[in-house]
CSV table of C-alpha atoms in Angstrom, one decimal:
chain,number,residue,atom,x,y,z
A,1,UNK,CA,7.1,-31.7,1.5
A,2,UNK,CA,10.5,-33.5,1.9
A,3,UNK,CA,11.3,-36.8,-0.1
A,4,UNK,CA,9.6,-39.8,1.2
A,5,UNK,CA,12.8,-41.6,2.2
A,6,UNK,CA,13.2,-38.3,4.9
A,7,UNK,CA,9.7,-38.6,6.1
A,8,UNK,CA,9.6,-42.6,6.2
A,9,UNK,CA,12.7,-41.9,8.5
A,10,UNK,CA,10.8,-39.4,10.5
A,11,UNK,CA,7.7,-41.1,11.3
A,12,UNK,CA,9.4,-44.4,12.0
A,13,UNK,CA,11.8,-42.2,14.5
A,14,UNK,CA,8.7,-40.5,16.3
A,15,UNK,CA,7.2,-43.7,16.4
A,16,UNK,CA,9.8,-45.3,18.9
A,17,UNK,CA,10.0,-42.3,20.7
A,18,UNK,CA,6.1,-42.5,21.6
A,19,UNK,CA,6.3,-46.6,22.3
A,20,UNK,CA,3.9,-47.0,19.6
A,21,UNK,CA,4.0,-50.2,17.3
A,22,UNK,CA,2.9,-50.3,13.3
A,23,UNK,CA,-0.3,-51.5,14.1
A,24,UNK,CA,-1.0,-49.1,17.1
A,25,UNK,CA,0.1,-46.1,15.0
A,26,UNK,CA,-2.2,-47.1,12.0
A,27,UNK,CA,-5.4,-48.4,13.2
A,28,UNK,CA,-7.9,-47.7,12.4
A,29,UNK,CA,-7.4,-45.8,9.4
A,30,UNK,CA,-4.9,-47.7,7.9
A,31,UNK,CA,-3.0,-51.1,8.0
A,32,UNK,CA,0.3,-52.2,9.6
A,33,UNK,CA,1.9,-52.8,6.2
A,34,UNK,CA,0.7,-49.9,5.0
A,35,UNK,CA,3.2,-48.2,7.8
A,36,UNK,CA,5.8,-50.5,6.5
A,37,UNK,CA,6.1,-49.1,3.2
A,38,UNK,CA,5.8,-45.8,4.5
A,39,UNK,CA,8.7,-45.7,6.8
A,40,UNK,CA,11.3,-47.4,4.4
A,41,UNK,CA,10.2,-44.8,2.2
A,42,UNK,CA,8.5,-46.8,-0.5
A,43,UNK,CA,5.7,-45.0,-0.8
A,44,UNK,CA,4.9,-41.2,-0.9
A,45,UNK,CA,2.0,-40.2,1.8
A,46,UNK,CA,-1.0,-38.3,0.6
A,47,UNK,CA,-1.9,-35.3,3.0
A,48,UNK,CA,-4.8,-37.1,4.4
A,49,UNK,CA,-2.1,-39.9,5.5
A,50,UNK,CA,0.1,-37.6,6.9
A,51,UNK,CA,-2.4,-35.4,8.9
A,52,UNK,CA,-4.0,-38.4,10.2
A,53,UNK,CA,-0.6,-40.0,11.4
A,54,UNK,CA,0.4,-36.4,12.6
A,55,UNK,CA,-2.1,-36.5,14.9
A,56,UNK,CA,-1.4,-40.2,16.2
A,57,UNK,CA,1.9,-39.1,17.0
A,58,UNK,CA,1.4,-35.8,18.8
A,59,UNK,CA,2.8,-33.7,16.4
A,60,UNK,CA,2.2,-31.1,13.4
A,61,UNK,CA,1.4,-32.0,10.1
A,62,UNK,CA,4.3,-29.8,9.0
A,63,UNK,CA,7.1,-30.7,11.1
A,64,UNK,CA,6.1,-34.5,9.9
A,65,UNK,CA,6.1,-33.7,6.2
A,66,UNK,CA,9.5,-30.7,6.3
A,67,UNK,CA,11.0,-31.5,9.6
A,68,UNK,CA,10.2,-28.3,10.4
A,69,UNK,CA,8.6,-27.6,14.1
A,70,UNK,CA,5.7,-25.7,13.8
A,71,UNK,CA,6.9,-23.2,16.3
A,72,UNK,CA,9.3,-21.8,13.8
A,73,UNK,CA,6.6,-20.6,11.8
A,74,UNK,CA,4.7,-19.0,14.2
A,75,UNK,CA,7.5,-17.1,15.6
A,76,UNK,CA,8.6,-15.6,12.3
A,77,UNK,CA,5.0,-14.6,12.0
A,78,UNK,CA,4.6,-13.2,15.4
A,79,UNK,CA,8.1,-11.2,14.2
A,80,UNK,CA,6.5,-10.5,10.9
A,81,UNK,CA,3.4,-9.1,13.1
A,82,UNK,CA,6.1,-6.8,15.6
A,83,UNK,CA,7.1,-5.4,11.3
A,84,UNK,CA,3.9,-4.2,10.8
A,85,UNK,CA,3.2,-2.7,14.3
A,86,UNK,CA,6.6,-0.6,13.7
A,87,UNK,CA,5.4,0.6,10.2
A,88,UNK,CA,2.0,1.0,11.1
A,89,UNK,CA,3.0,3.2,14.4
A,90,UNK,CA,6.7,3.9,14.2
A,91,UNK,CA,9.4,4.7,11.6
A,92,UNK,CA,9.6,2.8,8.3
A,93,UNK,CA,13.3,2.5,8.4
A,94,UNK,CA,13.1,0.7,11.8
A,95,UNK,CA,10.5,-1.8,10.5
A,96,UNK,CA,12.6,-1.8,7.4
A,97,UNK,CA,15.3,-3.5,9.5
A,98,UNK,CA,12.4,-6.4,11.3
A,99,UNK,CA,10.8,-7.1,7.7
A,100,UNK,CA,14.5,-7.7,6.0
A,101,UNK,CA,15.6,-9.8,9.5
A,102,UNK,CA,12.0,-11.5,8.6
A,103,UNK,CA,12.7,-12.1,4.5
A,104,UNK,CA,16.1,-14.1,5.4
A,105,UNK,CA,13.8,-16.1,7.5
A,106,UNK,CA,10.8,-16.6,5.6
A,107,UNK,CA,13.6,-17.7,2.8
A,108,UNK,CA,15.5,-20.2,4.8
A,109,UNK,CA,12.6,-22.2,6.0
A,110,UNK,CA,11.6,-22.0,2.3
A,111,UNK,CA,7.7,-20.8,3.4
A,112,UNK,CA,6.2,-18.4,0.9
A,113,UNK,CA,3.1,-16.6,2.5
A,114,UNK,CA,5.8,-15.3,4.8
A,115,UNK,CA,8.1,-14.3,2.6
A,116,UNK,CA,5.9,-12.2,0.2
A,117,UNK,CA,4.4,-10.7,3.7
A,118,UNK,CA,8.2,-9.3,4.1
A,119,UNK,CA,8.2,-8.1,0.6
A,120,UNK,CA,5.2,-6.4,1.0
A,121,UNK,CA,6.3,-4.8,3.7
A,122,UNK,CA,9.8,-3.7,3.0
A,123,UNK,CA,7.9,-2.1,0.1
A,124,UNK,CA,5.7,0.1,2.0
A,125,UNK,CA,8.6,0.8,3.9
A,126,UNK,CA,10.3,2.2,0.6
A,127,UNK,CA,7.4,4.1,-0.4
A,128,UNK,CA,6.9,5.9,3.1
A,129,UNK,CA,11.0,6.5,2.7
A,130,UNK,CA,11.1,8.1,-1.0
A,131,UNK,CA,12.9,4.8,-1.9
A,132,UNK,CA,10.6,4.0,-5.6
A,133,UNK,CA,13.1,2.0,-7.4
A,134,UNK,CA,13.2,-0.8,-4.1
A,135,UNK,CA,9.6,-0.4,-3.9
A,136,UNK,CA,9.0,-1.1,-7.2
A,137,UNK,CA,11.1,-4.0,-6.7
A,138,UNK,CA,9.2,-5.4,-3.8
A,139,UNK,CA,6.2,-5.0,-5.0
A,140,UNK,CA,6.6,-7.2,-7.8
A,141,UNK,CA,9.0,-9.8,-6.3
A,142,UNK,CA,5.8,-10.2,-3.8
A,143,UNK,CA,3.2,-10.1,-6.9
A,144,UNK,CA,5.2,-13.1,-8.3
A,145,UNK,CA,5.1,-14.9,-5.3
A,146,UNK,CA,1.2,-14.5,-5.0
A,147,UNK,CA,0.9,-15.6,-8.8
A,148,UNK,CA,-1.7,-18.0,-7.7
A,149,UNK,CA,-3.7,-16.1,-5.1
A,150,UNK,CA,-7.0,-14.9,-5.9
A,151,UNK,CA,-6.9,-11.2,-6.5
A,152,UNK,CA,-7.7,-9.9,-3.1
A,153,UNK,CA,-4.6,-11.3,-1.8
A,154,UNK,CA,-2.5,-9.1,-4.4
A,155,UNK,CA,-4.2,-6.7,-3.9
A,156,UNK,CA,-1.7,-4.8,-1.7
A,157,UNK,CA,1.3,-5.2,-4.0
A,158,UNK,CA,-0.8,-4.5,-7.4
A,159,UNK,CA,-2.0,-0.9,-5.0
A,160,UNK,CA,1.9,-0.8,-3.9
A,161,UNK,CA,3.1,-1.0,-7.5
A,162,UNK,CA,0.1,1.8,-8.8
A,163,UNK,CA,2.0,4.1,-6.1
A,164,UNK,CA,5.2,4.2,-6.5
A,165,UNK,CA,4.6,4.9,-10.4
A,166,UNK,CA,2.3,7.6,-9.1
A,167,UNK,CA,5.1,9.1,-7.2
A,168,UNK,CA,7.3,8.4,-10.5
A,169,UNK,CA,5.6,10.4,-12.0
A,170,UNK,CA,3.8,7.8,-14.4
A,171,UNK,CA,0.3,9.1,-13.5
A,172,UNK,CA,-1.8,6.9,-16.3
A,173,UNK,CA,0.2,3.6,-15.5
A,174,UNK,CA,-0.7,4.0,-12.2
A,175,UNK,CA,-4.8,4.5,-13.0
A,176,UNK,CA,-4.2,1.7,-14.9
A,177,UNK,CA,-2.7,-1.0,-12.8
A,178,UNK,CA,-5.6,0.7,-9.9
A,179,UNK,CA,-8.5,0.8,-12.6
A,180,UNK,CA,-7.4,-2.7,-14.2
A,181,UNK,CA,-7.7,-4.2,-11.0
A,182,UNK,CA,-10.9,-2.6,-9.4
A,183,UNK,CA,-12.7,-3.8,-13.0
A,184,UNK,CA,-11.1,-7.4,-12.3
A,185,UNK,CA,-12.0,-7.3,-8.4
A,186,UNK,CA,-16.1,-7.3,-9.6
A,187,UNK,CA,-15.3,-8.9,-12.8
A,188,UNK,CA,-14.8,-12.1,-10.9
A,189,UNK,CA,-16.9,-12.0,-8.1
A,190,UNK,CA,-14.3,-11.1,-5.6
A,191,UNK,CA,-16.0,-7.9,-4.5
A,192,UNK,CA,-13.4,-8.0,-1.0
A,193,UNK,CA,-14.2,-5.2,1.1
A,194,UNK,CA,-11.1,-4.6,2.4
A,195,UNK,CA,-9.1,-4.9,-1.2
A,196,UNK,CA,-11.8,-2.2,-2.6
A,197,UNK,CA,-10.6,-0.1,0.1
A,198,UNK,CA,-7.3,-0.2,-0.6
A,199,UNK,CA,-7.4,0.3,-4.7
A,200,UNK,CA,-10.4,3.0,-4.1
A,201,UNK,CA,-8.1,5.4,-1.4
A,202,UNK,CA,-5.3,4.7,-3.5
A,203,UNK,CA,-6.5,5.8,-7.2
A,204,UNK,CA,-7.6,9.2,-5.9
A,205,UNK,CA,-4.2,11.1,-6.0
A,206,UNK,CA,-3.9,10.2,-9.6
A,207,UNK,CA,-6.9,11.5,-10.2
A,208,UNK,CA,-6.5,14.4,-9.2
A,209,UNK,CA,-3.3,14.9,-10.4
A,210,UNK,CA,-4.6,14.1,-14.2
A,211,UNK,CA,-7.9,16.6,-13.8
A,212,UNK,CA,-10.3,13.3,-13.6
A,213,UNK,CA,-12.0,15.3,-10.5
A,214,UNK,CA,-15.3,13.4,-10.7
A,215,UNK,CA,-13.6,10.2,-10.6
A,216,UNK,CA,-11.7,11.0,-7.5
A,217,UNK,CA,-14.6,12.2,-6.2
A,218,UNK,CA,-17.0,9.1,-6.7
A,219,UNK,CA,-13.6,7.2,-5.1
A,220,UNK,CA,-13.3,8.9,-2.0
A,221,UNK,CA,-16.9,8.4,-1.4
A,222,UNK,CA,-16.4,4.7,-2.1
A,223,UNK,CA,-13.8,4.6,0.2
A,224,UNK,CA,-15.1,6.6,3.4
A,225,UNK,CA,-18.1,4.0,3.0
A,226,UNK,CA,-15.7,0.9,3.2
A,227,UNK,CA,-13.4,2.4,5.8
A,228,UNK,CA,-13.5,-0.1,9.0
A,229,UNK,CA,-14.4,1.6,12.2
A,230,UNK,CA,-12.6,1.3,15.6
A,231,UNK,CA,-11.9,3.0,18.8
A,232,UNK,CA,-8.4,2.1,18.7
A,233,UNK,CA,-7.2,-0.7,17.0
A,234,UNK,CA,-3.7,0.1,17.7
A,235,UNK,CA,-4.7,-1.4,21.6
A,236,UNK,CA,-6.7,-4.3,20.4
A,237,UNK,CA,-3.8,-5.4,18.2
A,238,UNK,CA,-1.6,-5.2,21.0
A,239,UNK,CA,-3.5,-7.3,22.8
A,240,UNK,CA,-3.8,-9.8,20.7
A,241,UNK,CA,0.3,-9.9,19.8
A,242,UNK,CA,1.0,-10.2,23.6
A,243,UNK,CA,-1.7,-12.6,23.9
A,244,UNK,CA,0.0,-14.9,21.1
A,245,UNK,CA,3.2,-15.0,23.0
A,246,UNK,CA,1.6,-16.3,25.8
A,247,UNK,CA,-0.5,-19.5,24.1
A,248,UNK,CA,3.6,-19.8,22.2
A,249,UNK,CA,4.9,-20.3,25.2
A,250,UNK,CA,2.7,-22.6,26.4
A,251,UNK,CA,2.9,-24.7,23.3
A,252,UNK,CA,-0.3,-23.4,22.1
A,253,UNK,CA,0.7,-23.3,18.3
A,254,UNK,CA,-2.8,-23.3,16.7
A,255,UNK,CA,-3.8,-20.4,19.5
A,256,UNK,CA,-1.1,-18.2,18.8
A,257,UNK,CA,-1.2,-18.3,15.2
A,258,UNK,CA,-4.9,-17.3,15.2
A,259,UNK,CA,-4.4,-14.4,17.5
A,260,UNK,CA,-1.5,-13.5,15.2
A,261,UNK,CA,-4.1,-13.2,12.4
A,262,UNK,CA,-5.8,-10.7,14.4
A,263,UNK,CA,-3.3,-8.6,15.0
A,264,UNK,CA,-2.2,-8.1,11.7
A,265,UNK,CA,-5.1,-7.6,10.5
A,266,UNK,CA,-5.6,-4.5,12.8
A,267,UNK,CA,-2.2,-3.7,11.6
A,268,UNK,CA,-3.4,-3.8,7.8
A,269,UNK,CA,-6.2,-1.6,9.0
A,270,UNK,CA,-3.8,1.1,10.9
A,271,UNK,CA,-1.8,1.4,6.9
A,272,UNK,CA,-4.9,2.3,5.5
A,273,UNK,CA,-4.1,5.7,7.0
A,274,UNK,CA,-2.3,6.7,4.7
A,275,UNK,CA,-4.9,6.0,2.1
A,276,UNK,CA,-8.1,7.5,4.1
A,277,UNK,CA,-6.1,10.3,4.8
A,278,UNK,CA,-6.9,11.1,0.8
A,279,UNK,CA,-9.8,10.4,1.4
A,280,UNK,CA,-10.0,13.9,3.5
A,281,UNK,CA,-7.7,15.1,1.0
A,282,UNK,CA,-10.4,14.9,-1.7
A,283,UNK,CA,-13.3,16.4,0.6
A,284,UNK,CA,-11.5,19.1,1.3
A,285,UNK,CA,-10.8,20.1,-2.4
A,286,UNK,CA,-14.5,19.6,-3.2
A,287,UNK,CA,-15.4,22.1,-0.4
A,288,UNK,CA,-12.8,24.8,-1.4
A,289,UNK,CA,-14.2,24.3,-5.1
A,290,UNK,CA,-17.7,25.2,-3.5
A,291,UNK,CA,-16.2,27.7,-1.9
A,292,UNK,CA,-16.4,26.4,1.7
A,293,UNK,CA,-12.6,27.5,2.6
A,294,UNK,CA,-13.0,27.3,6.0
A,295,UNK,CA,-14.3,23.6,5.9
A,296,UNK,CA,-11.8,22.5,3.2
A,297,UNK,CA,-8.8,24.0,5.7
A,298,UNK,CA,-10.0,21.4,8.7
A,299,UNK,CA,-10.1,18.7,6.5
A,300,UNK,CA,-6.6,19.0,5.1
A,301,UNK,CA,-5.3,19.6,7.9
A,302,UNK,CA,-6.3,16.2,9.0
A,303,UNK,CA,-5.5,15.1,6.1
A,304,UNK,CA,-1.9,16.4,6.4
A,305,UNK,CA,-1.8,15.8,10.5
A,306,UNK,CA,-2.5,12.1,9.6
A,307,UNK,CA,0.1,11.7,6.7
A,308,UNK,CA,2.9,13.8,8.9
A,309,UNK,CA,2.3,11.3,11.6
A,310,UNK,CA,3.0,8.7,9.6
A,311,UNK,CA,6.3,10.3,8.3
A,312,UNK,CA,4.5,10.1,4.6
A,313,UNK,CA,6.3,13.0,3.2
A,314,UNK,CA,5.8,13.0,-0.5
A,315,UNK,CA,1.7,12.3,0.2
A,316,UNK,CA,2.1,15.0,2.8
A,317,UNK,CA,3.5,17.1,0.0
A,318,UNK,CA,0.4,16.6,-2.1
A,319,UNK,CA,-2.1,17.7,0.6
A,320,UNK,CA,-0.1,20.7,1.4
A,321,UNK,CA,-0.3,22.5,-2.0
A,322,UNK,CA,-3.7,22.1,-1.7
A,323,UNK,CA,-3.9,23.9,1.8
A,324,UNK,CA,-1.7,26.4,0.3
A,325,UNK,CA,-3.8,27.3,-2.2
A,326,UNK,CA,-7.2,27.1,0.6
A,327,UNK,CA,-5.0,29.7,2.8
A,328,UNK,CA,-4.0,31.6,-0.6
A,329,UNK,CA,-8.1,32.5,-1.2
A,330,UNK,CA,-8.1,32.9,2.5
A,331,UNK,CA,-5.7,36.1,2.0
A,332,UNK,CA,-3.4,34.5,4.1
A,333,UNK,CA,-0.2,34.9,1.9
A,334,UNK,CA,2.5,34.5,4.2
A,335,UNK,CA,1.4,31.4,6.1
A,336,UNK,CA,1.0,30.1,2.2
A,337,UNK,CA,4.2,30.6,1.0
A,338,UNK,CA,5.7,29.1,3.9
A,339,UNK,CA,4.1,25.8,3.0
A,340,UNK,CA,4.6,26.3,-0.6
A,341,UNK,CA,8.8,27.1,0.1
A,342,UNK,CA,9.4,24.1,1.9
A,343,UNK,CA,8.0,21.6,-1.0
A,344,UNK,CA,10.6,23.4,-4.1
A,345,UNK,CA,13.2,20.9,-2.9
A,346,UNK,CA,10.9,18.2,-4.2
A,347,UNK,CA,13.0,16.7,-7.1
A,348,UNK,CA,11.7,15.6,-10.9
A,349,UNK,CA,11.9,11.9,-9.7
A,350,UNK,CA,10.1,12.4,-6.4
A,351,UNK,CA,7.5,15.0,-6.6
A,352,UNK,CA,7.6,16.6,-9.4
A,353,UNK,CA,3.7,17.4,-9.8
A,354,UNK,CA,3.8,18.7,-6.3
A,355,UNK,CA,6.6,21.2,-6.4
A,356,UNK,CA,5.1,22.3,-9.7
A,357,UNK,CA,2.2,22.5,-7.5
A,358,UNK,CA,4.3,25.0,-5.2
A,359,UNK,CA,5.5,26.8,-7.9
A,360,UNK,CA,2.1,27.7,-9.7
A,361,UNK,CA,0.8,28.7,-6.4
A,362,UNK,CA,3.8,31.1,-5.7
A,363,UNK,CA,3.6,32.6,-9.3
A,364,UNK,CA,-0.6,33.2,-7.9
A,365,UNK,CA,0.4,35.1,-5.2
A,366,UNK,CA,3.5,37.1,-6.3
A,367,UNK,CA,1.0,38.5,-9.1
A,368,UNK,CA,-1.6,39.1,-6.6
A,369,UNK,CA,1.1,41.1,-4.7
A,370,UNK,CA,2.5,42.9,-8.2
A,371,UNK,CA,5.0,41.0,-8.8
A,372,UNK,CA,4.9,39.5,-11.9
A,373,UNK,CA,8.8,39.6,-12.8
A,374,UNK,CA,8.8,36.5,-9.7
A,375,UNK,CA,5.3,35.3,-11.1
A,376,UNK,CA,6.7,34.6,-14.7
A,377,UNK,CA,9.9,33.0,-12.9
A,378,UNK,CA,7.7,30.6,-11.1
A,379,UNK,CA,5.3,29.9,-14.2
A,380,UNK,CA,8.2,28.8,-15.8
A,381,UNK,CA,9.6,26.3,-13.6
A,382,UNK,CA,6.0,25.1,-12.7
A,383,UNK,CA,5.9,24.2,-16.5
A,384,UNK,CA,9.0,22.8,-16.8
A,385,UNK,CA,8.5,20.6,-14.3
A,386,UNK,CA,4.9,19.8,-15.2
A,387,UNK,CA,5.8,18.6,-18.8
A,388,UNK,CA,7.3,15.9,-17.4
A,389,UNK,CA,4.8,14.3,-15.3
A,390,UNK,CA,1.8,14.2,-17.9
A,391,UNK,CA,-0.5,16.0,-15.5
A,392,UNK,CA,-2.8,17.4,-18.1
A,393,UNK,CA,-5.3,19.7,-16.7
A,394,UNK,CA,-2.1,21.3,-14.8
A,395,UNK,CA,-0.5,22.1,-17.7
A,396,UNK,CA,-3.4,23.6,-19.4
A,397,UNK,CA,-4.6,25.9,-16.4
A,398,UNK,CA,-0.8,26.7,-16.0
A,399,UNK,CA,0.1,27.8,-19.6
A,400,UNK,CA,-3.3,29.8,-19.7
A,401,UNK,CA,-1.9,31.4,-16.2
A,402,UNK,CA,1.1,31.8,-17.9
A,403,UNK,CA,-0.5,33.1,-21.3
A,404,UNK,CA,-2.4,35.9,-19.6
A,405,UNK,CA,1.0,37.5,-17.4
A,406,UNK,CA,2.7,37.6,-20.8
A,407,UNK,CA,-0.3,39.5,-22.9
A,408,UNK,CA,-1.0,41.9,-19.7
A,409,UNK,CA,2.7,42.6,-20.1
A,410,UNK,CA,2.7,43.5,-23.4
A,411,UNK,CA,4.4,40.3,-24.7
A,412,UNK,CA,1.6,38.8,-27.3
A,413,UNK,CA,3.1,36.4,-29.7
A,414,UNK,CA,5.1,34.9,-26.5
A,415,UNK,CA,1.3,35.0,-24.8
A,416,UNK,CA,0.0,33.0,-28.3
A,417,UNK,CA,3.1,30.4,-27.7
A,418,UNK,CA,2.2,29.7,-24.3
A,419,UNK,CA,-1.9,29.4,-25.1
A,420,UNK,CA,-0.9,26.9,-28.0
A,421,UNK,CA,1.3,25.1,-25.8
A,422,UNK,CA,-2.2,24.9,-23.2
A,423,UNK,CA,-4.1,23.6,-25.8
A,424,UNK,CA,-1.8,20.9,-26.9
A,425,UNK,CA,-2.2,19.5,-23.2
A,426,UNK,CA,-6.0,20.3,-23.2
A,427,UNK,CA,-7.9,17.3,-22.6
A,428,UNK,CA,-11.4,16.9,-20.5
A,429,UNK,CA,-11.3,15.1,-17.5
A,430,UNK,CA,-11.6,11.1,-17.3
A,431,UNK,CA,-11.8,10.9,-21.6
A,432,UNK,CA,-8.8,11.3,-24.2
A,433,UNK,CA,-6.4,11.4,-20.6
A,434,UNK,CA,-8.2,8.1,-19.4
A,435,UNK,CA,-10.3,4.9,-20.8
A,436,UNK,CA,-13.5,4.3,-19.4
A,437,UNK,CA,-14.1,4.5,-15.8
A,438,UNK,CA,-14.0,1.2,-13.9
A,439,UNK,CA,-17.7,-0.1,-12.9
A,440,UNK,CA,-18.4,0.0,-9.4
A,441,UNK,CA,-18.6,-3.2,-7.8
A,442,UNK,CA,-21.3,-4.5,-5.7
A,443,UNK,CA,-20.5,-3.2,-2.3
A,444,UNK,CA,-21.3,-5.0,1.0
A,445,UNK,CA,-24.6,-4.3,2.7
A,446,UNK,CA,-24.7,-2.6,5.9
């Protein structure tokens, strides 16, 4: 709200305009004098006062208390809505370029909501891109700016945050931030569908990455049950965008901005794609663990199909070492290996579970082919890269992998080195690698 000398001046100005005098303007609500005081600037008005002389003067109670016209709101939200249908659809470095257009915006007109709606967004944008430093960054720029929102509003930078440390590497910061905020979200009552959803899909990979398989499993059951259904919500958000141009150009403020709403929200349901698609991800590990390899191969390939589509490349990554390895029991080596071979580039900073991932696998099927010479090769740089990340039950599996190449090879005390070196990583699922798990909130009735 400006100072009240500026908003005296403002009301005294649209006053004349309209024809109206002090009395006309304040009755019945309030007195002439009362009008007086306000408009040299004597007096700051309450929001009550201003709302109720808004509306006496045909205008908006912000453009009376900033200056601002309401129409510049609304159309840096309807460009903030055009960001999301771009990242939710399109290319994240082409909604990178709306959401940044939108945060100079959002700054200059000094409106916050807005702004941490850009930040949020250029975030995801960074994720989907590789970029974990900026997103990072976003992230929490946008969690400062929602200090004082209840928990289901920061929700989506807290989730944010928990993934770019995931793809870090920093697998138990990023249960934690997920956990910590799950516990919170029934702690205080704030059991938000939609927020549940998003911290749920989200704490799955890490999971799975730290051998907490009955969590992730428990999660992505939690999650399927809160997913939203619809046909295709990419045309009903359409509609409503194109439908809040039209009440903006007939002056319809109020109407634009609540189809706006709509819209985005569509849009917030169209990211959580990325999320269910781990959702599939999980199902499909627990049906190659029963040993249902042609089920498990359907649903990560939806699970990839979904993530590839939405140009998710390092979550794409995750789901394909898992397919690998479905298409490794399968016999079907070669198709394998093709997958595995592209994900090696994956770098110690950006996937570095993954293409150890690749490289375990590889060292599988070399020594199922013979070859252990390439097998110990890819052990190796499985390990090496494994160490790094903290994903326990990895590094246990892979050192006894490792362990029993080395003793069928004659090579025992090098066998003992890599079995001690196993047990120091040993550690059961969901206890010494993780606190308790968070208690299930109360979920929504059907």
């Amino acid at each position: 709200m400006d100072e009240p000398a500026e908003i005296g001046r403002r009301v005294q100005r649209l006053r004349g305009e309209r024809g109206l005098t002090q009395r006309q303007l304040a009755e019945p609500a309030y007195t002439p004098a009362y009008v007086s005081t306000l408009e040299s600037g004597k007096v700051r008005p309450s929001e009550t006062a201003l709302r109720f002389l808004a509306e006496r003067l045909g205008t908006s109670y912000e453009e009376l208390a900033t200056g601002r016209p309401p129409r510049l709101g609304t159309e840096l939200r309807l460009a903030l809505t055009d960001a999301q249908r771009e990242l939710a659809t399109g290319a994240a470095d082409g909604a990178a370029v709306l959401f940044r257009r939108a945060l100079t915006d959002a700054e200059h007109l000094e409106l916050v909501p807005e702004r941490a709606e850009a930040l949020l967004g250029l975030g995801e944008c960074a994720l989907e891109c590789g970029q974990l430093p900026d997103a990072r960054r976003h992230f929490e720029e946008a969690e400062k700016l929602l200090a004082g929102e209840p928990l289901p509003r920061r929700a989506r930078a807290v989730r944010g945050r928990a993934i770019a440390h995931l793809l870090a590497g920093e697998l138990r910061y990023a249960c934690y931030l997920l956990e910590s905020a799950i516990d919170a979200l029934g702690a205080g009552g704030l059991a938000d569908p939609d927020a549940l959803l998003l911290l749920y899909a989200a704490v799955i990979s890490p999971y799975m990455d730290m051998g907490a398989h009955a969590r992730a499993a428990h999660a992505a059951e939690l999650a399927l049950a809160l997913a939203p259904s619809a046909t295709d919500p990419a045309l009903v958000a359409g509609m409503h965008r194109q439908v809040a141009r039209t009440f903006l150009a007939e002056g319809r403020i109020a109407d634009a901005d609540a189809s706006l709403a709509k819209a985005q929200a569509i849009y917030g349901q169209l990211r959580l794609r990325t999320d269910l698609a781990h959702c599939h991800w999980m199902r499909g590990y627990v049906q190659a663990q029963n040993g249902e390899l042609a089920a498990a191969e359907r649903e990560l390939r939806t699970a990839r199909d979904m993530l590839t589509a939405k140009r998710a490349a390092l979550f794409a990554a995750q789901v394909e070492v898992e397919l690998a390895d479905v298409l490794r029991r399968l016999g079907r080596y070669e198709e394998a290996a093709g997958l595995l071979s592209a994900l090696l580039d994956l770098d110690a900073r950006h996937g570095a579970v993954h293409a150890g991932g690749a490289h375990r696998l590889l060292g599988l099927i070399a020594e199922e082919r013979g070859d252990t010479e390439a097998a110990e090769e890819h052990y190796v740089r499985a390990l090496a890269l494994l160490e790094r990340s903290g994903a326990s039950g990895d590094l246990a599996d892979l050192c006894r992998l490792l362990g029993d190449l080395l003793r069928r090879t004659g090579r025992v005390e090098a066998a003992l080195d890599a079995y001690r070196t196993g047990l120091s990583h040993r550690a059961a699922p969901g206890t010494t690698t993780l606190g308790p798990a968070p208690t299930t909130p109360p979920l929504p009735g059907p």
